[in-house]
């Protein structure tokens, strides 16, 4: 049985994962409207990942005897000044998510819940990848520096991203 504190922390994170999905869908819509279909694709795949993370955490709580609860999801931003703005917000958001995931890992250690600690460590490692991906795209956008041909090349690169469920046993 999982503790009430860890149940609450994971429920908060489930809500954060669904907010992230909304945010990435909003960003994807912006990119699509800006004729950056590759960026829209990358952000849409990111939204799919976040939904999968929420479902994975939901199932973990169920498996541990916890009860998932759902809070209202705050409306994400929908106005962006540029694709650079979008990806800078992606990085800032992923850094915030990292803080939440790390707090759950710390709580699991404090509660001596080895199963919860092992579970959340997948997300600790995932956040390293999330921040690195956003940082890489921002670096490329900085090199582009307004060159539309280079932006289109990057957009074509981002179009190749494909969603792969990391938890196929938990696939809906």
CSV table of C-alpha atoms in Angstrom, one decimal:
chain,number,residue,atom,x,y,z
A,1,UNK,CA,0.0,0.0,0.0
A,2,UNK,CA,1.3,3.4,-0.9
A,3,UNK,CA,1.2,6.2,1.6
A,4,UNK,CA,-1.2,9.1,1.5
A,5,UNK,CA,1.6,11.6,1.0
A,6,UNK,CA,3.0,9.7,-2.0
A,7,UNK,CA,-0.6,9.2,-3.3
A,8,UNK,CA,-1.1,12.9,-3.2
A,9,UNK,CA,2.2,13.7,-4.8
A,10,UNK,CA,1.6,11.3,-7.6
A,11,UNK,CA,-1.9,12.6,-8.1
A,12,UNK,CA,-0.5,16.1,-8.4
A,13,UNK,CA,2.0,14.8,-10.9
A,14,UNK,CA,-0.7,13.1,-12.9
A,15,UNK,CA,-2.5,16.4,-13.1
A,16,UNK,CA,0.8,18.1,-14.2
A,17,UNK,CA,1.2,15.5,-16.9
A,18,UNK,CA,-2.2,16.2,-18.3
A,19,UNK,CA,-1.6,20.0,-18.1
A,20,UNK,CA,1.6,19.3,-20.0
A,21,UNK,CA,-0.3,17.5,-22.7
A,22,UNK,CA,-2.8,20.4,-23.0
A,23,UNK,CA,0.2,22.9,-23.2
A,24,UNK,CA,1.9,20.9,-25.9
A,25,UNK,CA,-1.3,20.6,-27.9
A,26,UNK,CA,-1.7,24.4,-27.6
A,27,UNK,CA,1.8,24.9,-28.8
A,28,UNK,CA,1.3,22.4,-31.6
A,29,UNK,CA,-1.7,24.4,-32.8
A,30,UNK,CA,0.4,27.5,-32.8
A,31,UNK,CA,3.1,25.9,-34.9
A,32,UNK,CA,0.6,24.5,-37.3
A,33,UNK,CA,-0.9,27.9,-37.8
A,34,UNK,CA,2.6,29.3,-38.4
A,35,UNK,CA,3.1,26.8,-41.2
A,36,UNK,CA,5.7,24.9,-39.2
A,37,UNK,CA,4.1,21.4,-39.5
A,38,UNK,CA,7.3,19.7,-38.4
A,39,UNK,CA,7.4,21.6,-35.1
A,40,UNK,CA,3.6,21.0,-34.8
A,41,UNK,CA,4.3,17.3,-35.1
A,42,UNK,CA,7.1,17.3,-32.6
A,43,UNK,CA,4.9,19.1,-30.1
A,44,UNK,CA,2.0,16.8,-30.8
A,45,UNK,CA,4.1,13.8,-30.1
A,46,UNK,CA,5.2,15.4,-26.9
A,47,UNK,CA,1.6,15.8,-25.9
A,48,UNK,CA,1.1,12.0,-26.6
A,49,UNK,CA,4.0,11.2,-24.3
A,50,UNK,CA,2.6,13.3,-21.5
A,51,UNK,CA,-0.8,11.6,-21.8
A,52,UNK,CA,1.0,8.2,-21.6
A,53,UNK,CA,3.0,9.4,-18.5
A,54,UNK,CA,-0.3,10.3,-16.8
A,55,UNK,CA,-1.8,6.9,-17.6
A,56,UNK,CA,1.3,5.1,-16.4
A,57,UNK,CA,1.2,7.0,-13.1
A,58,UNK,CA,-2.5,6.3,-12.8
A,59,UNK,CA,-2.0,2.6,-13.3
A,60,UNK,CA,0.9,2.6,-10.8
A,61,UNK,CA,-1.3,4.2,-8.1
A,62,UNK,CA,-4.0,1.6,-8.8
A,63,UNK,CA,-1.5,-1.2,-8.6
A,64,UNK,CA,-0.3,0.1,-5.2
A,65,UNK,CA,-3.7,0.5,-3.7
A,66,UNK,CA,-3.8,4.2,-4.1
A,67,UNK,CA,-6.7,6.1,-5.6
A,68,UNK,CA,-6.2,8.5,-8.5
A,69,UNK,CA,-8.0,11.8,-8.2
A,70,UNK,CA,-8.3,14.4,-10.8
A,71,UNK,CA,-8.1,18.2,-10.4
A,72,UNK,CA,-9.2,20.8,-12.9
A,73,UNK,CA,-6.6,21.4,-15.6
A,74,UNK,CA,-5.5,25.0,-15.9
A,75,UNK,CA,-5.8,26.5,-19.4
A,76,UNK,CA,-2.4,26.5,-21.0
A,77,UNK,CA,-1.0,29.5,-22.8
A,78,UNK,CA,-2.2,29.9,-26.4
A,79,UNK,CA,-0.4,33.0,-27.6
A,80,UNK,CA,3.2,32.8,-28.6
A,81,UNK,CA,5.5,35.4,-30.3
A,82,UNK,CA,7.5,32.9,-32.3
A,83,UNK,CA,8.6,29.3,-32.5
A,84,UNK,CA,11.7,30.4,-30.5
A,85,UNK,CA,9.3,31.5,-27.8
A,86,UNK,CA,7.5,28.2,-27.9
A,87,UNK,CA,10.6,26.1,-27.4
A,88,UNK,CA,11.9,28.4,-24.6
A,89,UNK,CA,8.6,27.8,-22.9
A,90,UNK,CA,9.1,24.1,-23.5
A,91,UNK,CA,12.4,24.1,-21.7
A,92,UNK,CA,11.1,26.2,-18.8
A,93,UNK,CA,8.2,23.9,-18.4
A,94,UNK,CA,10.3,20.8,-18.5
A,95,UNK,CA,12.6,22.3,-15.8
A,96,UNK,CA,9.5,22.8,-13.6
A,97,UNK,CA,8.4,19.2,-14.3
A,98,UNK,CA,11.9,18.0,-13.3
A,99,UNK,CA,11.5,19.8,-9.9
A,100,UNK,CA,8.2,18.0,-9.3
A,101,UNK,CA,9.6,14.6,-10.3
A,102,UNK,CA,12.6,15.1,-8.1
A,103,UNK,CA,10.4,16.0,-5.2
A,104,UNK,CA,8.5,12.7,-5.6
A,105,UNK,CA,11.8,10.8,-5.6
A,106,UNK,CA,12.9,12.6,-2.4
A,107,UNK,CA,9.6,11.8,-0.8
A,108,UNK,CA,9.8,8.2,-1.8
A,109,UNK,CA,13.3,8.0,-0.2
A,110,UNK,CA,12.1,9.7,3.0
A,111,UNK,CA,9.2,7.3,3.2
A,112,UNK,CA,11.5,4.3,2.6
A,113,UNK,CA,9.2,3.3,-0.3
A,114,UNK,CA,11.6,1.4,-2.6
A,115,UNK,CA,8.9,0.5,-5.1
A,116,UNK,CA,7.8,4.2,-5.5
A,117,UNK,CA,11.5,5.3,-5.7
A,118,UNK,CA,12.2,2.7,-8.4
A,119,UNK,CA,9.1,3.7,-10.3
A,120,UNK,CA,9.8,7.5,-10.2
A,121,UNK,CA,13.5,7.0,-11.2
A,122,UNK,CA,12.3,6.2,-14.8
A,123,UNK,CA,10.9,9.7,-14.8
A,124,UNK,CA,14.0,11.3,-13.3
A,125,UNK,CA,16.0,9.9,-16.2
A,126,UNK,CA,13.3,10.8,-18.7
A,127,UNK,CA,13.5,14.5,-17.5
A,128,UNK,CA,17.2,14.6,-18.4
A,129,UNK,CA,16.3,13.6,-21.9
A,130,UNK,CA,13.3,16.1,-22.0
A,131,UNK,CA,15.5,19.0,-21.0
A,132,UNK,CA,18.3,18.0,-23.4
A,133,UNK,CA,15.9,17.7,-26.3
A,134,UNK,CA,14.5,21.2,-25.7
A,135,UNK,CA,18.0,22.7,-25.1
A,136,UNK,CA,19.1,21.1,-28.4
A,137,UNK,CA,16.2,22.6,-30.4
A,138,UNK,CA,16.8,26.0,-28.8
A,139,UNK,CA,20.5,25.9,-29.7
A,140,UNK,CA,19.6,25.1,-33.3
A,141,UNK,CA,17.0,28.0,-33.3
A,142,UNK,CA,19.7,30.3,-32.0
A,143,UNK,CA,22.0,29.3,-34.8
A,144,UNK,CA,19.3,29.8,-37.3
A,145,UNK,CA,18.9,33.4,-36.2
A,146,UNK,CA,16.0,34.2,-38.5
A,147,UNK,CA,17.3,32.3,-41.6
A,148,UNK,CA,14.0,31.0,-43.0
A,149,UNK,CA,15.7,28.3,-45.1
A,150,UNK,CA,17.5,27.0,-42.0
A,151,UNK,CA,14.2,27.1,-40.0
A,152,UNK,CA,12.5,25.0,-42.7
A,153,UNK,CA,15.3,22.5,-42.5
A,154,UNK,CA,15.0,22.3,-38.8
A,155,UNK,CA,11.2,22.0,-39.2
A,156,UNK,CA,11.7,19.1,-41.6
A,157,UNK,CA,13.9,17.4,-39.0
A,158,UNK,CA,11.3,17.8,-36.3
A,159,UNK,CA,8.7,16.3,-38.6
A,160,UNK,CA,10.5,12.9,-38.4
A,161,UNK,CA,9.6,12.4,-34.7
A,162,UNK,CA,7.3,9.5,-34.1
A,163,UNK,CA,5.4,8.6,-30.9
A,164,UNK,CA,6.6,5.4,-29.4
A,165,UNK,CA,4.8,4.2,-26.2
A,166,UNK,CA,7.5,3.5,-23.6
A,167,UNK,CA,5.0,1.4,-21.6
A,168,UNK,CA,3.3,-0.8,-24.2
A,169,UNK,CA,1.8,-3.1,-21.6
A,170,UNK,CA,-0.1,-0.1,-20.3
A,171,UNK,CA,-1.2,1.1,-23.7
A,172,UNK,CA,-4.8,2.2,-23.6
